[in-house]
CSV table of C-alpha atoms in Angstrom, one decimal:
chain,number,residue,atom,x,y,z
N,1,MET,CA,21.1,-48.4,29.1
N,2,ILE,CA,17.7,-47.2,27.8
N,3,ILE,CA,18.8,-43.5,27.9
N,4,GLU,CA,22.3,-42.6,26.7
N,5,ALA,CA,23.5,-39.1,26.3
N,6,THR,CA,27.1,-37.8,25.8
N,7,GLY,CA,28.4,-34.3,25.5
N,8,VAL,CA,25.0,-32.6,25.5
N,9,GLU,CA,25.2,-28.8,25.0
N,10,LYS,CA,22.5,-26.1,24.9
N,11,ALA,CA,22.8,-22.3,24.9
N,12,TYR,CA,20.3,-19.5,24.5
N,13,GLY,CA,22.3,-16.6,23.1
N,14,ALA,CA,25.2,-16.0,25.4
N,15,THR,CA,23.8,-18.1,28.2
N,16,THR,CA,25.0,-21.6,28.4
N,17,VAL,CA,22.4,-23.9,29.9
N,18,LEU,CA,24.0,-27.3,29.3
N,19,ASP,CA,27.8,-27.7,28.9
N,20,GLY,CA,28.8,-31.2,28.0
N,21,VAL,CA,26.4,-33.3,30.0
N,22,ASP,CA,26.7,-37.1,30.0
N,23,LEU,CA,23.8,-39.2,31.2
N,24,ALA,CA,23.2,-43.0,31.3
N,25,VAL,CA,20.0,-44.6,32.7
N,26,ARG,CA,19.5,-48.3,33.0
N,27,GLU,CA,16.2,-49.7,32.0
N,28,GLY,CA,13.7,-50.4,34.8
N,29,THR,CA,15.2,-47.9,37.2
N,30,VAL,CA,14.6,-44.4,38.5
N,31,CYS,CA,17.2,-41.7,37.8
N,32,ALA,CA,16.8,-38.4,39.6
N,33,LEU,CA,18.2,-35.1,38.3
N,34,LEU,CA,18.9,-32.6,41.1
N,35,GLY,CA,20.5,-29.2,41.1
N,36,PRO,CA,20.0,-25.5,41.9
N,37,ASN,CA,17.6,-23.3,39.9
N,38,GLY,CA,19.0,-22.8,36.4
N,39,ALA,CA,21.2,-25.9,36.6
N,40,GLY,CA,19.7,-27.2,33.3
N,41,LYS,CA,17.4,-30.0,34.6
N,42,THR,CA,14.2,-29.1,32.8
N,43,THR,CA,16.2,-28.3,29.6
N,44,MET,CA,17.7,-31.7,29.7
N,45,VAL,CA,14.3,-33.3,30.0
N,46,ARG,CA,12.9,-31.2,27.1
N,47,ILE,CA,15.8,-32.3,24.9
N,48,LEU,CA,15.4,-36.0,25.8
N,49,SER,CA,11.7,-35.8,25.1
N,50,THR,CA,12.3,-34.2,21.7
N,51,LEU,CA,10.6,-30.9,22.6
N,52,ILE,CA,13.8,-28.9,21.8
N,53,ARG,CA,17.0,-29.8,20.1
N,54,ALA,CA,20.4,-29.8,21.6
N,55,ASP,CA,23.2,-27.7,20.1
N,56,ALA,CA,25.6,-30.6,20.3
N,57,GLY,CA,25.9,-34.1,21.7
N,58,GLU,CA,24.7,-37.7,21.0
N,59,ILE,CA,21.4,-38.8,22.5
N,60,ARG,CA,19.6,-42.1,22.3
N,61,VAL,CA,16.4,-43.2,24.0
N,62,ALA,CA,15.4,-46.9,23.7
N,63,GLY,CA,17.9,-47.2,20.9
N,64,HIS,CA,16.5,-44.3,18.9
N,65,ASP,CA,18.5,-41.2,18.0
N,66,VAL,CA,16.6,-38.2,19.4
N,67,ARG,CA,17.7,-35.9,16.6
N,68,ARG,CA,17.2,-38.2,13.6
N,69,GLU,CA,14.3,-40.4,14.9
N,70,PRO,CA,12.1,-38.1,17.0
N,71,ALA,CA,8.9,-39.8,16.1
N,72,ALA,CA,10.3,-43.2,17.2
N,73,VAL,CA,11.4,-41.7,20.5
N,74,ARG,CA,7.9,-40.2,21.1
N,75,GLY,CA,6.5,-43.7,20.5
N,76,VAL,CA,8.2,-45.1,23.6
N,77,ILE,CA,8.1,-42.1,26.0
N,78,SER,CA,5.7,-40.0,28.0
N,79,LEU,CA,6.2,-36.7,29.7
N,80,THR,CA,4.5,-35.3,32.7
N,81,GLY,CA,5.5,-31.6,33.0
N,82,GLN,CA,5.6,-29.2,36.0
N,83,TYR,CA,1.9,-28.4,35.5
N,84,ALA,CA,-1.0,-30.8,35.1
N,85,ALA,CA,-2.1,-30.9,31.4
N,86,VAL,CA,-5.7,-31.8,31.9
N,87,ASP,CA,-9.0,-30.5,30.4
N,88,GLU,CA,-10.9,-29.0,33.4
N,89,GLU,CA,-14.2,-29.0,31.6
N,90,GLN,CA,-14.2,-32.8,31.1
N,91,THR,CA,-14.5,-35.4,33.7
N,92,GLY,CA,-11.5,-37.5,34.8
N,93,ARG,CA,-12.8,-40.5,32.8
N,94,GLU,CA,-13.4,-38.3,29.7
N,95,ASN,CA,-9.8,-37.0,29.9
N,96,LEU,CA,-8.4,-40.6,30.0
N,97,VAL,CA,-10.7,-41.9,27.3
N,98,MET,CA,-9.8,-38.9,25.0
N,99,VAL,CA,-6.1,-39.7,25.3
N,100,GLY,CA,-6.9,-43.4,24.6
N,101,ARG,CA,-8.7,-42.5,21.4
N,102,LEU,CA,-5.9,-40.2,20.4
N,103,MET,CA,-3.5,-43.1,20.9
N,104,HIS,CA,-5.8,-45.1,18.5
N,105,LEU,CA,-7.3,-47.4,21.0
N,106,GLY,CA,-10.9,-48.5,20.2
N,107,ARG,CA,-13.8,-47.0,22.1
N,108,ALA,CA,-14.2,-50.0,24.3
N,109,ALA,CA,-10.4,-50.4,24.9
N,110,ALA,CA,-10.1,-46.7,25.7
N,111,ARG,CA,-12.8,-46.9,28.3
N,112,ARG,CA,-11.4,-50.1,29.8
N,113,ARG,CA,-7.9,-48.5,30.1
N,114,ALA,CA,-9.5,-45.4,31.7
N,115,GLY,CA,-11.1,-47.6,34.3
N,116,GLU,CA,-7.9,-49.3,35.1
N,117,LEU,CA,-6.0,-46.0,35.6
N,118,LEU,CA,-8.8,-44.5,37.6
N,119,GLU,CA,-8.6,-47.4,40.0
N,120,ARG,CA,-4.8,-47.4,40.1
N,121,PHE,CA,-4.7,-43.7,41.1
N,122,ASP,CA,-7.6,-43.8,43.5
N,123,LEU,CA,-9.8,-41.6,41.4
N,124,THR,CA,-12.7,-44.0,40.8
N,125,ASP,CA,-15.1,-42.1,43.1
N,126,ALA,CA,-14.3,-38.9,41.3
N,127,ALA,CA,-14.2,-40.4,37.8
N,128,ASP,CA,-17.4,-38.7,36.5
N,129,ARG,CA,-16.8,-35.3,38.1
N,130,ARG,CA,-15.5,-32.4,36.1
N,131,VAL,CA,-11.8,-31.9,36.7
N,132,ARG,CA,-12.2,-28.3,37.7
N,133,THR,CA,-13.7,-29.7,41.0
N,134,TYR,CA,-10.5,-31.8,41.7
N,135,SER,CA,-7.9,-30.9,44.2
N,136,GLY,CA,-4.3,-30.3,43.2
N,137,GLY,CA,-3.3,-33.8,44.2
N,138,MET,CA,-6.1,-35.4,42.3
N,139,ARG,CA,-5.2,-33.4,39.1
N,140,ARG,CA,-1.6,-34.5,39.4
N,141,ARG,CA,-2.6,-38.1,39.7
N,142,LEU,CA,-4.9,-37.8,36.7
N,143,ASP,CA,-2.1,-36.1,34.8
N,144,LEU,CA,0.2,-39.1,35.5
N,145,GLY,CA,-2.6,-41.5,34.6
N,146,MET,CA,-3.0,-39.8,31.2
N,147,SER,CA,0.7,-40.3,30.5
N,148,LEU,CA,0.3,-44.0,31.1
N,149,VAL,CA,-2.6,-44.8,28.8
N,150,ALA,CA,-0.1,-46.2,26.2
N,151,THR,CA,2.2,-47.9,28.7
N,152,PRO,CA,5.4,-46.1,27.7
N,153,ARG,CA,8.8,-47.6,28.3
N,154,VAL,CA,10.3,-44.3,29.6
N,155,ILE,CA,8.5,-41.6,31.6
N,156,PHE,CA,9.9,-38.2,32.2
N,157,LEU,CA,8.6,-36.6,35.4
N,158,ASP,CA,9.5,-32.9,35.7
N,159,GLU,CA,8.9,-32.0,39.4
N,160,PRO,CA,5.7,-34.1,39.6
N,161,THR,CA,5.0,-33.5,43.3
N,162,THR,CA,5.6,-29.8,43.6
N,163,GLY,CA,2.9,-28.2,45.7
N,164,LEU,CA,1.3,-31.5,46.7
N,165,ASP,CA,0.3,-32.2,50.3
N,166,PRO,CA,2.2,-35.1,52.1
N,167,THR,CA,-0.6,-37.6,51.5
N,168,SER,CA,-0.8,-36.9,47.7
N,169,ARG,CA,3.0,-37.0,47.5
N,170,GLU,CA,3.0,-40.5,49.1
N,171,THR,CA,0.4,-41.6,46.6
N,172,MET,CA,2.6,-40.4,43.7
N,173,TRP,CA,5.6,-42.1,45.2
N,174,ASP,CA,3.8,-45.4,45.4
N,175,ALA,CA,2.6,-45.1,41.8
N,176,VAL,CA,6.2,-44.4,40.6
N,177,SER,CA,7.5,-47.4,42.6
N,178,GLU,CA,4.8,-49.6,41.1
N,179,LEU,CA,5.7,-48.5,37.6
N,180,VAL,CA,9.3,-49.3,38.1
N,181,ARG,CA,8.5,-52.8,39.5
N,182,GLY,CA,6.6,-53.3,36.2
N,183,GLY,CA,9.8,-52.5,34.2
N,184,THR,CA,9.2,-48.8,33.3
N,185,THR,CA,12.1,-46.4,33.4
N,186,ILE,CA,11.6,-43.1,35.2
N,187,LEU,CA,13.7,-39.9,34.8
N,188,LEU,CA,12.7,-37.6,37.6
N,189,THR,CA,13.5,-34.0,38.3
N,190,THR,CA,12.5,-32.9,41.8
N,191,GLN,CA,12.7,-30.1,44.4
N,192,TYR,CA,12.5,-32.6,47.2
N,193,LEU,CA,15.7,-34.3,48.2
N,194,GLU,CA,13.7,-36.8,50.3
N,195,GLU,CA,11.9,-37.8,47.1
N,196,ALA,CA,15.2,-38.5,45.3
N,197,ASP,CA,16.5,-40.4,48.4
N,198,ARG,CA,13.5,-42.6,48.5
N,199,LEU,CA,12.8,-43.3,44.8
N,200,ALA,CA,16.1,-43.0,42.9
N,201,ASP,CA,18.4,-45.8,42.0
N,202,ARG,CA,20.8,-43.3,40.7
N,203,ILE,CA,21.2,-39.5,41.2
N,204,VAL,CA,22.8,-37.0,38.9
N,205,LEU,CA,23.5,-33.6,40.4
N,206,LEU,CA,23.8,-30.8,37.8
N,207,ASP,CA,25.4,-27.4,38.6
N,208,GLY,CA,26.1,-24.7,36.1
N,209,GLY,CA,25.1,-26.9,33.2
N,210,ARG,CA,27.5,-29.7,34.1
N,211,VAL,CA,27.4,-33.0,36.0
N,212,ALA,CA,28.8,-32.1,39.4
N,213,ALA,CA,28.3,-35.6,41.0
N,214,SER,CA,26.5,-38.8,40.2
N,215,GLY,CA,25.9,-42.1,41.9
N,216,THR,CA,23.6,-43.9,44.3
N,217,ALA,CA,22.3,-41.9,47.3
N,218,ASP,CA,24.5,-43.9,49.6
N,219,SER,CA,27.6,-43.4,47.6
N,220,LEU,CA,27.0,-39.7,47.3
N,221,LYS,CA,26.5,-39.4,51.1
N,222,ALA,CA,29.7,-41.4,51.6
N,223,GLN,CA,31.6,-38.8,49.6
N,224,VAL,CA,30.5,-36.1,52.1
N,225,GLY,CA,32.0,-38.1,54.9
N,226,GLY,CA,30.8,-39.7,58.1
N,227,SER,CA,28.8,-38.1,60.9
N,228,ARG,CA,28.3,-34.3,60.9
N,229,LEU,CA,28.1,-32.0,63.9
N,230,ASP,CA,25.8,-29.0,63.4
N,231,LEU,CA,26.6,-26.0,65.6
N,232,HIS,CA,23.8,-23.4,65.9
N,233,PHE,CA,24.5,-19.8,66.9
N,234,ASP,CA,22.3,-16.9,68.0
N,235,ARG,CA,24.3,-14.3,66.2
N,236,ARG,CA,26.2,-14.0,62.9
N,237,SER,CA,29.3,-12.7,64.7
N,238,GLU,CA,29.5,-15.9,66.7
N,239,LEU,CA,29.1,-18.0,63.5
N,240,ASP,CA,31.9,-16.1,61.8
N,241,ARG,CA,34.3,-16.6,64.7
N,242,ALA,CA,33.5,-20.3,64.9
N,243,ALA,CA,34.0,-20.7,61.1
N,244,ALA,CA,37.4,-19.0,61.4
N,245,LEU,CA,38.4,-21.6,64.1
N,246,LEU,CA,36.9,-24.8,62.6
N,247,PRO,CA,36.7,-26.1,59.0
N,248,GLY,CA,33.2,-26.8,57.9
N,249,VAL,CA,30.1,-25.8,55.8
N,250,VAL,CA,28.6,-22.5,56.7
N,251,ASP,CA,24.8,-21.9,56.4
N,252,VAL,CA,24.5,-18.1,56.9
N,253,GLU,CA,20.7,-18.1,56.8
N,254,ARG,CA,20.3,-20.7,59.5
N,255,LEU,CA,23.4,-19.5,61.5
N,256,VAL,CA,24.7,-23.1,61.4
N,257,LEU,CA,28.3,-24.4,61.0
N,258,GLY,CA,28.5,-28.0,60.0
N,259,VAL,CA,31.8,-29.8,60.9
N,260,ALA,CA,32.9,-33.3,60.2
N,261,SER,CA,32.7,-35.6,63.2
N,262,ASP,CA,33.3,-39.2,64.2
N,263,GLY,CA,30.0,-39.1,66.1
N,264,SER,CA,31.6,-39.6,69.5
N,265,ALA,CA,30.8,-37.7,72.7
N,266,ALA,CA,34.5,-37.0,73.1
N,267,HIS,CA,34.6,-35.1,69.8
N,268,LEU,CA,31.6,-33.1,70.8
N,269,ARG,CA,33.1,-32.1,74.1
N,270,ARG,CA,36.4,-31.2,72.4
N,271,VAL,CA,34.7,-28.9,69.9
N,272,LEU,CA,32.6,-27.2,72.5
N,273,ASP,CA,35.6,-26.8,74.9
N,274,ASP,CA,37.7,-25.3,72.1
N,275,LEU,CA,35.0,-22.8,71.2
N,276,ALA,CA,34.4,-21.9,74.8
N,277,ASP,CA,38.1,-21.3,75.3
N,278,ALA,CA,37.9,-18.9,72.4
N,279,GLY,CA,34.9,-17.1,73.9
N,280,VAL,CA,32.5,-18.3,71.2
N,281,ASP,CA,29.0,-19.1,72.5
N,282,VAL,CA,27.2,-22.1,70.9
N,283,ALA,CA,23.4,-22.1,71.2
N,284,ARG,CA,22.9,-25.7,70.3
N,285,ALA,CA,24.7,-28.7,68.8
N,286,ASP,CA,23.1,-31.5,66.8
N,287,GLY,CA,24.8,-34.6,65.4
N,288,HIS,CA,23.5,-36.6,62.4
N,289,ARG,CA,24.5,-38.8,59.5
N,290,PRO,CA,25.0,-37.3,56.0
N,291,THR,CA,21.9,-36.6,54.0
N,292,LEU,CA,21.3,-35.7,50.4
N,293,ASP,CA,20.9,-32.1,51.6
N,294,ASP,CA,24.5,-32.3,52.8
N,295,VAL,CA,25.6,-33.7,49.4
N,296,PHE,CA,23.7,-30.9,47.7
N,297,ARG,CA,25.3,-28.2,49.8
N,298,ALA,CA,28.8,-29.6,49.6
N,299,VAL,CA,28.8,-30.2,45.8
N,300,THR,CA,27.3,-26.9,44.9
N,301,ALA,CA,28.9,-24.8,47.6
N,302,ALA,CA,30.1,-22.2,45.1
N,303,SER,CA,26.5,-21.7,43.7
N,304,PRO,CA,24.6,-18.7,45.0
N,305,SER,CA,21.4,-20.7,44.8
N,306,ALA,CA,22.9,-23.5,46.8
N,307,ARG,CA,24.1,-21.2,49.5
N,308,ALA,CA,20.5,-20.0,49.7
N,309,GLY,CA,19.5,-23.7,50.2
N,310,VAL,CA,17.1,-23.8,47.2
N,311,PRO,CA,17.3,-27.2,45.4
N,312,ALA,CA,15.3,-27.4,42.2
């Protein structure tokens, strides 16, 4: 395990942000941290990357104690935060060369590394333009490139694709996959469940400052159950009556009741017949296999932010 954390705690005054979090990440893999707003994801990343100190717990990154050896930890990690940390008045190439010189690369080596990263992130054509002319996706790719100048063993990505268009997001996903194939370890926080499903070898779901669930995407989906039948209603009153008759997950905003199903037509007919006999009108019924969204809703069902359907 290249990241090992046990019993991590952090509070700000009377507000507990992390309450005994355990985390283990195998080298050369992607671990995704999911959870509702305020679950403690960004705080955990900031602790692991030595930006803030935990109140309690044991934490090691690449064998180094985060509390006692912060300089050693910083020597093997890189952090890409929620906002691109680039100099808008410099060109893309100048930003990369600057970081190379700060990392004590020689002038020629810094320019060579900058050229490699510009090509990797499809920025060669824009290399000598000022960054203030870049799109949001281009800035994000440059930001990730800057974090790779020194080829770190561990990269922390805190919501790296928030606000990007689908094409830019795909480019970032490809870059992350390429890094992992090369042996780099990625700890990722994300608002996009699809992103975690596609990239992560392991997912850790935080809720209320604690680990609510962890495992592979497939194992987490299996915990939710088999197929699910989503019943859509036109009125809240119909949803409430259906929920009183059938056990399931209620989505008030979407007026949907999700019930466990074996995926058969017979089960669908039986559910619709039972509701019709009770005088409940169903607008539409959809069947599908469990997704990470189902996992998120099921595991954090007691969280107000989860009921609002806002993963972060």
